[in-house]
PDB file of C-alpha atoms and ligand atoms in Angstrom:
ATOM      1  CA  UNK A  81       1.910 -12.482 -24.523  1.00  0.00           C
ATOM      2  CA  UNK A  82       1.451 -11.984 -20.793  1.00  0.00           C
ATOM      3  CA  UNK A  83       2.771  -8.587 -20.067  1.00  0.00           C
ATOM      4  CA  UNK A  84       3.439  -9.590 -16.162  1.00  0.00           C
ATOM      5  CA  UNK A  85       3.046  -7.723 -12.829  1.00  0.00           C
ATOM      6  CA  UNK A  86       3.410  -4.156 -12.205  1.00  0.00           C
ATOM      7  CA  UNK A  87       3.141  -2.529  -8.682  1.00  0.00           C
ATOM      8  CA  UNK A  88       2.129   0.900  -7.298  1.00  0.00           C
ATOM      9  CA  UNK A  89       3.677   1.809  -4.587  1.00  0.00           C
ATOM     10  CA  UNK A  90       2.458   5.028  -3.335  1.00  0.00           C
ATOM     11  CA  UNK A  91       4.430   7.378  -0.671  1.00  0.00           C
ATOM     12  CA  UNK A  92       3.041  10.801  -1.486  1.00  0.00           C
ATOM     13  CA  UNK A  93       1.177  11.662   1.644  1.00  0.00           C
ATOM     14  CA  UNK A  94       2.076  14.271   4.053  1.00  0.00           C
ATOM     15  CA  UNK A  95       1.789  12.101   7.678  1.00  0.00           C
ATOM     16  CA  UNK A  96      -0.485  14.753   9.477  1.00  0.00           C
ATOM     17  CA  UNK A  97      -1.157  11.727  12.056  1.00  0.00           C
ATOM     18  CA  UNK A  98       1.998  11.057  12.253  1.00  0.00           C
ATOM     19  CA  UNK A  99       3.082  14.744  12.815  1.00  0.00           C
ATOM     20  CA  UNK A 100       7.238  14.715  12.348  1.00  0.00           C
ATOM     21  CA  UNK A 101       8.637  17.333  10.186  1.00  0.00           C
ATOM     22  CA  UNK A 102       9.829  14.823   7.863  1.00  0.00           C
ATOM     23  CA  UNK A 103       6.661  13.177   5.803  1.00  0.00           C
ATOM     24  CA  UNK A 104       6.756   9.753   7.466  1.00  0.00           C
ATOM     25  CA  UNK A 105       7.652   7.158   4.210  1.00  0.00           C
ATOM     26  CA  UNK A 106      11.035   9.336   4.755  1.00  0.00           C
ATOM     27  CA  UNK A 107      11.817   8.443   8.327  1.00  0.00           C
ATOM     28  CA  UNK A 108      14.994   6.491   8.798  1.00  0.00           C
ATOM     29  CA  UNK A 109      14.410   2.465  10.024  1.00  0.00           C
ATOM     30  CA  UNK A 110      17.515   1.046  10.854  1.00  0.00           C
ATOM     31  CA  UNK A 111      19.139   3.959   8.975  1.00  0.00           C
ATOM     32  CA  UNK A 112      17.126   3.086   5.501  1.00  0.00           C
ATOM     33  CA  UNK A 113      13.905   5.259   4.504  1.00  0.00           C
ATOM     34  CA  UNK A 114      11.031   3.690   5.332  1.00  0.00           C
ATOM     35  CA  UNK A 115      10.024   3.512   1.753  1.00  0.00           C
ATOM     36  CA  UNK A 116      13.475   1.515   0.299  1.00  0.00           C
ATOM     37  CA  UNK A 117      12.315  -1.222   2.886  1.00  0.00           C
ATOM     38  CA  UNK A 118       9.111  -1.380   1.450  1.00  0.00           C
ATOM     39  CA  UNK A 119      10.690  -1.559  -2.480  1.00  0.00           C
ATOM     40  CA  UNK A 120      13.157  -3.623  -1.763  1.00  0.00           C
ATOM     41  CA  UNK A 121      10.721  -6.743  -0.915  1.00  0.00           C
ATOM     42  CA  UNK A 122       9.083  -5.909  -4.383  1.00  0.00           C
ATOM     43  CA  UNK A 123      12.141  -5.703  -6.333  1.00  0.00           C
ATOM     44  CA  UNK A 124      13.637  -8.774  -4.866  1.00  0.00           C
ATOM     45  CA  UNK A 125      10.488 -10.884  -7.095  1.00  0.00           C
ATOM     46  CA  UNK A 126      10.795 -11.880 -10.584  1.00  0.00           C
ATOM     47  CA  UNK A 127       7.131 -12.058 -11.082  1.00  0.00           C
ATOM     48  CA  UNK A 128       7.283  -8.078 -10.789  1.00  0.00           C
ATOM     49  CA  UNK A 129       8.189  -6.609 -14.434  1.00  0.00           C
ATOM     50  CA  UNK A 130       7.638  -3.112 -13.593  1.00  0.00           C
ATOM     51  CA  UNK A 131       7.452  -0.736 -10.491  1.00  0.00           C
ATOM     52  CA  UNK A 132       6.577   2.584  -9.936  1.00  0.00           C
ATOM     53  CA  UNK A 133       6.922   4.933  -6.824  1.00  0.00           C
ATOM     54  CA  UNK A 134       4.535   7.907  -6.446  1.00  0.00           C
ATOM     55  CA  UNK A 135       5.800  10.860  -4.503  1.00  0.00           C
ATOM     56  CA  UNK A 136       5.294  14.327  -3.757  1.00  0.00           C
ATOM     57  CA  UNK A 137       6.237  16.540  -6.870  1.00  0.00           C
ATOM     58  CA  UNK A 138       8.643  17.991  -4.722  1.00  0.00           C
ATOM     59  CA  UNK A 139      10.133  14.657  -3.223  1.00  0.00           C
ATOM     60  CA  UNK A 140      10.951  13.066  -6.998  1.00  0.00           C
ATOM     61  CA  UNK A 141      14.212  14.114  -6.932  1.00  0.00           C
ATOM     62  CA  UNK A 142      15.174  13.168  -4.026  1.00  0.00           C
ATOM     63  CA  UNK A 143      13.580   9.876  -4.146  1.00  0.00           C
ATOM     64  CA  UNK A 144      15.441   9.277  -7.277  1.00  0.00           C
ATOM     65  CA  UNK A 145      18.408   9.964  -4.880  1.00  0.00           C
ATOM     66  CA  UNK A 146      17.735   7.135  -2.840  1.00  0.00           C
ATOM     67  CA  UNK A 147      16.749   4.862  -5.362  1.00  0.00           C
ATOM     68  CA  UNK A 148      20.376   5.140  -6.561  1.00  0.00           C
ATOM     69  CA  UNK A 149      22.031   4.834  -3.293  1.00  0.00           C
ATOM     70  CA  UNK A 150      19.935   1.331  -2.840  1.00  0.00           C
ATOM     71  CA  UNK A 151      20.508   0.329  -6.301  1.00  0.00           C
ATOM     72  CA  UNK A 152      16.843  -0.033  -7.357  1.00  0.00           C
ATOM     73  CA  UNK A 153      16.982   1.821 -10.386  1.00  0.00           C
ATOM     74  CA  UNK A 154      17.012  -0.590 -13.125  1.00  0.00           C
ATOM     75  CA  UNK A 155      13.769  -1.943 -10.791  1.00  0.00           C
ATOM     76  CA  UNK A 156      11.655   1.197  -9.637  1.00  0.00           C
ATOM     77  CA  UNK A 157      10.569   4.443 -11.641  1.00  0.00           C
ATOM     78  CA  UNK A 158       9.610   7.976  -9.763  1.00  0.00           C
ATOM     79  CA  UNK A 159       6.821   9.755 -10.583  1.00  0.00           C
ATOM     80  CA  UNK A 160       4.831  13.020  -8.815  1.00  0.00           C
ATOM     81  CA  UNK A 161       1.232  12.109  -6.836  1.00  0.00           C
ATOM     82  CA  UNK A 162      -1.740  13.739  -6.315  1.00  0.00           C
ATOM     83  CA  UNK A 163      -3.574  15.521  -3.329  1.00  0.00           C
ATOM     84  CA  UNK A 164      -5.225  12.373  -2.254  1.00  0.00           C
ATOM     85  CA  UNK A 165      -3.610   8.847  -2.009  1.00  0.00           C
ATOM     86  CA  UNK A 166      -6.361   7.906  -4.907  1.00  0.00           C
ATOM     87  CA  UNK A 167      -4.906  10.747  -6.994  1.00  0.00           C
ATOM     88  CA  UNK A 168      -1.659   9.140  -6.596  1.00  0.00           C
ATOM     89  CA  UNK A 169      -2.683   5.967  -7.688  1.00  0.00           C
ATOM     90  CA  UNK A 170      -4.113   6.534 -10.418  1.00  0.00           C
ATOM     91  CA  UNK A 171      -0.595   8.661 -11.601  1.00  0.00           C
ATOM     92  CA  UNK A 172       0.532   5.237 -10.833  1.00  0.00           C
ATOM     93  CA  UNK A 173      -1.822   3.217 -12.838  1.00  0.00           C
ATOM     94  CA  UNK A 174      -1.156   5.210 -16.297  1.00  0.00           C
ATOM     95  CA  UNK A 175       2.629   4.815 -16.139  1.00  0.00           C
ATOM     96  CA  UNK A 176       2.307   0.910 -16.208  1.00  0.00           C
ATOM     97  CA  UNK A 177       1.953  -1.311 -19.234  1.00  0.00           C
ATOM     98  CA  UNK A 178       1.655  -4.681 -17.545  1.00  0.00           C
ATOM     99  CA  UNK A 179      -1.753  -6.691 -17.544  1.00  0.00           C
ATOM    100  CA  UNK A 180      -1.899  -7.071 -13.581  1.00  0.00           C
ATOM    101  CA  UNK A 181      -1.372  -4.348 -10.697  1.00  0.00           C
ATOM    102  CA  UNK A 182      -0.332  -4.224  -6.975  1.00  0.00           C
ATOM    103  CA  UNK A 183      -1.302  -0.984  -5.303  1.00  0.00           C
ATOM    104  CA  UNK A 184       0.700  -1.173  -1.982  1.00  0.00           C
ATOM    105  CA  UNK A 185       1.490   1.309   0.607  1.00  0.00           C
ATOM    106  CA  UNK A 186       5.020   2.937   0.828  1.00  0.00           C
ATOM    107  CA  UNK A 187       4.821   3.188   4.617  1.00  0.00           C
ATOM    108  CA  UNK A 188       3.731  -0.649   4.833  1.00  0.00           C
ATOM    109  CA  UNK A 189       7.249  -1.858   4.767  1.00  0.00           C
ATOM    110  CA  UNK A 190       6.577  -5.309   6.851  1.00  0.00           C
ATOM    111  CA  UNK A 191       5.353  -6.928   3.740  1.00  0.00           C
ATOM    112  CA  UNK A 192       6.575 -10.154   2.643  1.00  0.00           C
ATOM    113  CA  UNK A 193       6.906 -12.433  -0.669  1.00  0.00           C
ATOM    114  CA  UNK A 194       4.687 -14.854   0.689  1.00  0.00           C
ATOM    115  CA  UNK A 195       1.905 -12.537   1.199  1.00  0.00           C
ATOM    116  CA  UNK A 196       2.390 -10.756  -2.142  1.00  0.00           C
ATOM    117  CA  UNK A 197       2.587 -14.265  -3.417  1.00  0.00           C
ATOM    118  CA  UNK A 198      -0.961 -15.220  -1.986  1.00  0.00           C
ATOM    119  CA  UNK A 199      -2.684 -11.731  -3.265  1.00  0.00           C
ATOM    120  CA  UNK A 200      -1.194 -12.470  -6.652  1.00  0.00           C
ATOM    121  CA  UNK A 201      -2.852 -15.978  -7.133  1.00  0.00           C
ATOM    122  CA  UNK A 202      -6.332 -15.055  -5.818  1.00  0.00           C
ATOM    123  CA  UNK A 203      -6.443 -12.350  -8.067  1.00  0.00           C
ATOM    124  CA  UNK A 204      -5.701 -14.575 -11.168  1.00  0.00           C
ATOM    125  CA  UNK A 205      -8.076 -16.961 -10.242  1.00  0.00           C
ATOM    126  CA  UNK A 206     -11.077 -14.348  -9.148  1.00  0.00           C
ATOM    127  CA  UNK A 207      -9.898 -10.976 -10.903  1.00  0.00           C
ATOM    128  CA  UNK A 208      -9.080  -9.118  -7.684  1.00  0.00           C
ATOM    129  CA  UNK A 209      -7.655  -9.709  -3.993  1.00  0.00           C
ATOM    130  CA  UNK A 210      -7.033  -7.667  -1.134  1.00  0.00           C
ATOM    131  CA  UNK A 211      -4.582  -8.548   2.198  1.00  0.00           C
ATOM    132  CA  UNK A 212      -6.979  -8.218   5.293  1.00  0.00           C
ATOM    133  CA  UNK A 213      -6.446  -9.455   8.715  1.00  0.00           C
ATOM    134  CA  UNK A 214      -9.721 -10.781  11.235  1.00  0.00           C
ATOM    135  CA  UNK A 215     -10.632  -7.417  13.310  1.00  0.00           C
ATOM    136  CA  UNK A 216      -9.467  -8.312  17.056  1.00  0.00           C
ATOM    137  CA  UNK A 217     -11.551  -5.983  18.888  1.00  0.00           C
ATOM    138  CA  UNK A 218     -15.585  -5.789  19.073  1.00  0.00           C
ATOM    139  CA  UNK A 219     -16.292  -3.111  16.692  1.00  0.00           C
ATOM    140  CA  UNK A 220     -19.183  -0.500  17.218  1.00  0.00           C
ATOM    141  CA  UNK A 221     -21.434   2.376  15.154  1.00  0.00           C
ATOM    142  CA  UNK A 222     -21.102   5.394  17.222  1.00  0.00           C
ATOM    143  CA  UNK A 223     -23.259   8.689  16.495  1.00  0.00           C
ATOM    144  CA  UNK A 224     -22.394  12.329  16.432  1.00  0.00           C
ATOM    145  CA  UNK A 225     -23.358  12.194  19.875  1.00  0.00           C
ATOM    146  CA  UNK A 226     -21.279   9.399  20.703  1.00  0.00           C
ATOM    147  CA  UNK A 227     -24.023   6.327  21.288  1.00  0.00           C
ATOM    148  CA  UNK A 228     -24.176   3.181  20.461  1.00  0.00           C
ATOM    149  CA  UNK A 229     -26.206   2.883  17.432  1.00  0.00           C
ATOM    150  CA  UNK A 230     -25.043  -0.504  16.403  1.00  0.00           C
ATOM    151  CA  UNK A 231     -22.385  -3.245  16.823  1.00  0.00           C
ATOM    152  CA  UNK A 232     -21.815  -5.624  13.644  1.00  0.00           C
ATOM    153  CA  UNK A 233     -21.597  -9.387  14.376  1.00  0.00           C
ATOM    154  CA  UNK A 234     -17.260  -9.372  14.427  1.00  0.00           C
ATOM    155  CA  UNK A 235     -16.985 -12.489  12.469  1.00  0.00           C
ATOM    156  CA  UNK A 236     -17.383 -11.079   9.263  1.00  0.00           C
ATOM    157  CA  UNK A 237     -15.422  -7.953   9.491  1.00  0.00           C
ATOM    158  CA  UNK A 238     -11.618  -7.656   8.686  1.00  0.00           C
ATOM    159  CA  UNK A 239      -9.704  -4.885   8.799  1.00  0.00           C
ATOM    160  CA  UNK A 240      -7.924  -4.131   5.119  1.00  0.00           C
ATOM    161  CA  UNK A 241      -4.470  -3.723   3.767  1.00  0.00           C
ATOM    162  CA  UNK A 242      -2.317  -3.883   1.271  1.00  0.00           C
ATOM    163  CA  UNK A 243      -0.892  -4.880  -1.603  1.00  0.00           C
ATOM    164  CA  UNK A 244      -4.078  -4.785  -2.881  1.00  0.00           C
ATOM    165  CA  UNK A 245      -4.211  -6.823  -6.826  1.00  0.00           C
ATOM    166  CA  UNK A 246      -6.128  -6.454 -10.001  1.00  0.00           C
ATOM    167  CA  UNK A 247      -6.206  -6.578 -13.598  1.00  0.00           C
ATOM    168  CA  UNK A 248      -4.793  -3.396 -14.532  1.00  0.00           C
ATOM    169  CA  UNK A 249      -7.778  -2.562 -17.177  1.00  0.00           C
ATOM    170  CA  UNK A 250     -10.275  -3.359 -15.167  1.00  0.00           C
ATOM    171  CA  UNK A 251      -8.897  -1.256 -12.224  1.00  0.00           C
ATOM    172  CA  UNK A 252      -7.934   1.720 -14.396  1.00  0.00           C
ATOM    173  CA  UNK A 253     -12.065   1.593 -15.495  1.00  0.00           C
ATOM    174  CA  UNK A 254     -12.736   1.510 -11.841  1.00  0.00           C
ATOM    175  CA  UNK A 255     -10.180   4.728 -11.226  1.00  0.00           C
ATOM    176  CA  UNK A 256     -11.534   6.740 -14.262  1.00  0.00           C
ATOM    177  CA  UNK A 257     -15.058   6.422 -13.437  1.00  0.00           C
ATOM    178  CA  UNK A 258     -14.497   6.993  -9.496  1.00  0.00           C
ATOM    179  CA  UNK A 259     -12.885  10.141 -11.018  1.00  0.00           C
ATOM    180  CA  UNK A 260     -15.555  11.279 -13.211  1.00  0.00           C
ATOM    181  CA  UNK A 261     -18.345  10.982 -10.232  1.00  0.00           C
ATOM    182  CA  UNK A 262     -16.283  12.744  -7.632  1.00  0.00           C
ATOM    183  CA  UNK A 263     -15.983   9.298  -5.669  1.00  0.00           C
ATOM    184  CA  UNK A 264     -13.540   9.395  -3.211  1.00  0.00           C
ATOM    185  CA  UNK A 265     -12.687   5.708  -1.125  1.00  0.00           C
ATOM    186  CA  UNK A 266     -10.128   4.635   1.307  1.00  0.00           C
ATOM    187  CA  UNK A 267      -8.443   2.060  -0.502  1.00  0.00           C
ATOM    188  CA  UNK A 268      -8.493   0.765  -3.979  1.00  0.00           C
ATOM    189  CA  UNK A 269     -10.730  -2.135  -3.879  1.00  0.00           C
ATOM    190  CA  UNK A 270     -13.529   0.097  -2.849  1.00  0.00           C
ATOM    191  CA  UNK A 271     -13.335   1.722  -6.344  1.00  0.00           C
ATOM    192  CA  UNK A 272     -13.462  -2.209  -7.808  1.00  0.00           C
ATOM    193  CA  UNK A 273     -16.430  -2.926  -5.965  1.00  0.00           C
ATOM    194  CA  UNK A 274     -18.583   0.063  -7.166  1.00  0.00           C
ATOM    195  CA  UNK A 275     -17.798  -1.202 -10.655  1.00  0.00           C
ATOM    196  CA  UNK A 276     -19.534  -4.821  -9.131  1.00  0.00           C
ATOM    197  CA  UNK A 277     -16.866  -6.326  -9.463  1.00  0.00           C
ATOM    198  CA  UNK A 278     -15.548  -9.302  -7.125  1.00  0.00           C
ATOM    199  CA  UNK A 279     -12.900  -8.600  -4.341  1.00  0.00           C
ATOM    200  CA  UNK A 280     -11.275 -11.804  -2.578  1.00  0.00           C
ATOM    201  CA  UNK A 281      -9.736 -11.446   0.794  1.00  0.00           C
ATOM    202  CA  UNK A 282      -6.266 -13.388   1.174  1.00  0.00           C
ATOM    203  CA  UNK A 283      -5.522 -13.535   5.380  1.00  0.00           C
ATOM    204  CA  UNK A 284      -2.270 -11.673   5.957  1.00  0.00           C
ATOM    205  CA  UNK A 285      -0.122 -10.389   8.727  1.00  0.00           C
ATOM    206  CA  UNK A 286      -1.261  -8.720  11.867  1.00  0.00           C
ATOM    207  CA  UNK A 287       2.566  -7.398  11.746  1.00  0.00           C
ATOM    208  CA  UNK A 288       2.061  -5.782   7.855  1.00  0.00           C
ATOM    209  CA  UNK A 289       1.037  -2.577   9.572  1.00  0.00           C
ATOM    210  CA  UNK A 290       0.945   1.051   7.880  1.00  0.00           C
ATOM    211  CA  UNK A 291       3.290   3.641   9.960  1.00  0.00           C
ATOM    212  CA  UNK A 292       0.150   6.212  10.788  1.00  0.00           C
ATOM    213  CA  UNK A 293       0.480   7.514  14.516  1.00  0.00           C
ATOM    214  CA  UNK A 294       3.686   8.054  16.703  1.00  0.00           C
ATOM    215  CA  UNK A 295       3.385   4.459  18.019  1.00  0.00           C
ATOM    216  CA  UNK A 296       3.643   3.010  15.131  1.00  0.00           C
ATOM    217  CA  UNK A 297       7.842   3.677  14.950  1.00  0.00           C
ATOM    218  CA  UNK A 298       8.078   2.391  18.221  1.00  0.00           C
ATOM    219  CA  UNK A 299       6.379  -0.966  17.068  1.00  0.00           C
ATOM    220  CA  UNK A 300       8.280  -0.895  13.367  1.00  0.00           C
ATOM    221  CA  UNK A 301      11.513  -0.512  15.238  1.00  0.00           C
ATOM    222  CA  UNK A 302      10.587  -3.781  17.524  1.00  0.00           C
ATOM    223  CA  UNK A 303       9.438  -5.368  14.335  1.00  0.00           C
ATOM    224  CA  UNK A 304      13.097  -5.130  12.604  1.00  0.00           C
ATOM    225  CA  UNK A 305      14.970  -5.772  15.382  1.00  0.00           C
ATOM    226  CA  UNK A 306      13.307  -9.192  15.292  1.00  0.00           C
ATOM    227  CA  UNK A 307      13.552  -9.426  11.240  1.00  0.00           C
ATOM    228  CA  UNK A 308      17.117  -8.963  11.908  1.00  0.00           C
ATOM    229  CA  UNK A 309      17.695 -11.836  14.533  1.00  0.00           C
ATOM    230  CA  UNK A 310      16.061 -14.449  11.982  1.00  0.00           C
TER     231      UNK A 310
HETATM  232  N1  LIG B 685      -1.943  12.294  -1.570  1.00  0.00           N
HETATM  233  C1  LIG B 685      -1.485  11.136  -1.089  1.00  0.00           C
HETATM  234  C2  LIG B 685      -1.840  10.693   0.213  1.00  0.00           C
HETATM  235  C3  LIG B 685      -1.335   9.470   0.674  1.00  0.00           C
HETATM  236  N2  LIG B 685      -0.502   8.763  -0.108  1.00  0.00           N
HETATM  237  C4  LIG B 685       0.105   7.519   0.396  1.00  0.00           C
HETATM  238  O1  LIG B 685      -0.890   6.586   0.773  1.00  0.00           O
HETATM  239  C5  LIG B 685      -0.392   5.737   1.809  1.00  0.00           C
HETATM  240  C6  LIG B 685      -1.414   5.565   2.931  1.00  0.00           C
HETATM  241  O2  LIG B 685      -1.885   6.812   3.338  1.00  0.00           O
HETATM  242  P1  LIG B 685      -1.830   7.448   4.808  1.00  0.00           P
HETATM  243  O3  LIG B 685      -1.322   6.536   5.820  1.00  0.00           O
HETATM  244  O4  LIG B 685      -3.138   8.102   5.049  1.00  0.00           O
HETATM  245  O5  LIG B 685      -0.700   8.533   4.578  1.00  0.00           O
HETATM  246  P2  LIG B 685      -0.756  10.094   4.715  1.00  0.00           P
HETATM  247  O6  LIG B 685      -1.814  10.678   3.862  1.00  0.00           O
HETATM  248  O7  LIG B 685       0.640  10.518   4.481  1.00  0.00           O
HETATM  249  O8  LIG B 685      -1.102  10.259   6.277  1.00  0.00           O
HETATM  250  P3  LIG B 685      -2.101  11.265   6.984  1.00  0.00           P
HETATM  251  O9  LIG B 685      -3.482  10.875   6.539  1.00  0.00           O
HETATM  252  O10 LIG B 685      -1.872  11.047   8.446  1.00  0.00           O
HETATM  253  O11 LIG B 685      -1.717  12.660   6.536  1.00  0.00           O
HETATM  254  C7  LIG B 685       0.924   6.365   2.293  1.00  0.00           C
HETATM  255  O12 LIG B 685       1.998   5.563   1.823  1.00  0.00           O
HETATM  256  C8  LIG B 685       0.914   7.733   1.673  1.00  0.00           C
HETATM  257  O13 LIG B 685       2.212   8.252   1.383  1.00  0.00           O
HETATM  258  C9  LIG B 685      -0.170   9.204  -1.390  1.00  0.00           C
HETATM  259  O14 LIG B 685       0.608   8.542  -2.087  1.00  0.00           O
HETATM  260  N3  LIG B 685      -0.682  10.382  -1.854  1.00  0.00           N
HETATM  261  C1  LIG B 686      -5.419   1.500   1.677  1.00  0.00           C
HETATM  262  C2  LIG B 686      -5.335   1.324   3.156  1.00  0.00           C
HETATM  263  O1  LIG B 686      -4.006   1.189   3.568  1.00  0.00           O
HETATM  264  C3  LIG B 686      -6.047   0.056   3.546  1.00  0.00           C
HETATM  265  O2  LIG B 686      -6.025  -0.079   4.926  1.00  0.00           O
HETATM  266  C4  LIG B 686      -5.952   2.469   3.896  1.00  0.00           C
HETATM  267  O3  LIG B 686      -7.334   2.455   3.704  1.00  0.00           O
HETATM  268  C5  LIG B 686      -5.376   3.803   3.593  1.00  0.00           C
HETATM  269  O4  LIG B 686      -6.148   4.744   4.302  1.00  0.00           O
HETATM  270  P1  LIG B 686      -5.651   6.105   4.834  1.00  0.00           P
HETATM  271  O5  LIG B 686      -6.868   6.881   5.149  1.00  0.00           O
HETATM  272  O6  LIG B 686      -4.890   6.695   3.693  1.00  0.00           O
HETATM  273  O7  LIG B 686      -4.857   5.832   6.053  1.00  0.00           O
END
């Protein structure tokens, strides 16, 4: 029997960039946490059988907290990261028992069903898919000495997001042997493709941004304002 869709949403980080007191995937939008906007698009999809959220060890309880207030229990469980977001991924990985993953973002909380929807399908069909979005701006190779050294031809570069989906096996290989050659990458599918496997890119949202820098809140808030109107 098909054992479904689990996701991984992770929200352990610290926010240096951002650089509030408060770790960003805690910040209020709208008066909600950052991080219940960005479960409660997951736990609103009956294809998802399982969810878990990966926080700081000292956040869990907390989290657990909010889970309640926003009713997401029976949906999401809360479990402590690592020091790097792949750490905390991977804590994520072992808790599910499902056959397929989403690793998405805590502080990514413009997501959408039809979006999730589209990473989902290209994964079944091709084993794994990432959300990406065409890079805008001309992108260039810059030294320690800051020149030029080279400026890739734009139309095959996208810039990468998440959810990212896989089969959960075949990504948990990818984790545990990133882990035993000290490989560290920037997002999951990096990990997939050392392991040769295929990685399809599903066109998202320019609007599914991750909350990094201070500019970023001013943007989200914009962003819900209009969610709200619709
Ligand atoms: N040890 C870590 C580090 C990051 N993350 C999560 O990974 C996502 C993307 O990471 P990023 O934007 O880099 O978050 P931070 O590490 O918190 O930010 P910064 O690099 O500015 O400190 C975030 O949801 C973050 O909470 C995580 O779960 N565990
Ligand atoms: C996974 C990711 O969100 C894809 O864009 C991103 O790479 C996370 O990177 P960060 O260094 O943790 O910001």
């Amino acid at each position: 029997m098909d054992k479904g869709w689990g996701v991984v949403i992770v929200a352990a980080g610290r926010g240096t960039r951002m650089g509030t007191t408060e770790s960003k995937q805690f910040l209020l939008l709208q008066d909600k946490p950052v991080f219940i906007h960005t479960l409660e698009v997951f736990a609103a999809m009956d294809e998802v059988s399982e969810m878990v959220l990966v926080t700081g060890a000292a956040d869990v309880e907390r989290c657990q907290d909010w889970v309640k207030e926003y009713r997401l229990e029976s949906h999401v469980r809360v479990i402590p990261g690592g020091k790097e977001r792949q750490h905390s991924v991977h804590e994520g990985l072992k808790a599910l028992g499902t056959d397929w993953v989403l690793v998405h973002d805590g502080v990514r909380p413009f997501i959408n069903r039809e979006q999730i929807m589209g990473c989902m399908k290209a994964a079944m069909s091709g084993g794994a898919a990432v959300l990406a979005v065409p890079v805008k701006d001309t992108i260039k190779q810059v030294n320690a000495e800051g020149v030029v050294t080279a400026t890739p031809d734009r139309s095959s570069l996208w810039s990468i997001q998440t959810p990212q989906a896989f089969r959960l096996s075949s990504l948990l290989i990818a984790y545990e042997s990133a882990d035993r050659d000290g490989f560290l990458g920037t997002d999951d599918a990096m990990l997939a493709e050392r392991q040769g496997m295929s990685v399809k890119v599903v066109e998202g949202s320019y609007t599914n941004i991750k909350l990094t820098t201070p500019e970023d809140l001013e943007y989200a808030a914009f962003l819900l304002k209009g969610e709200k109107k619709r």
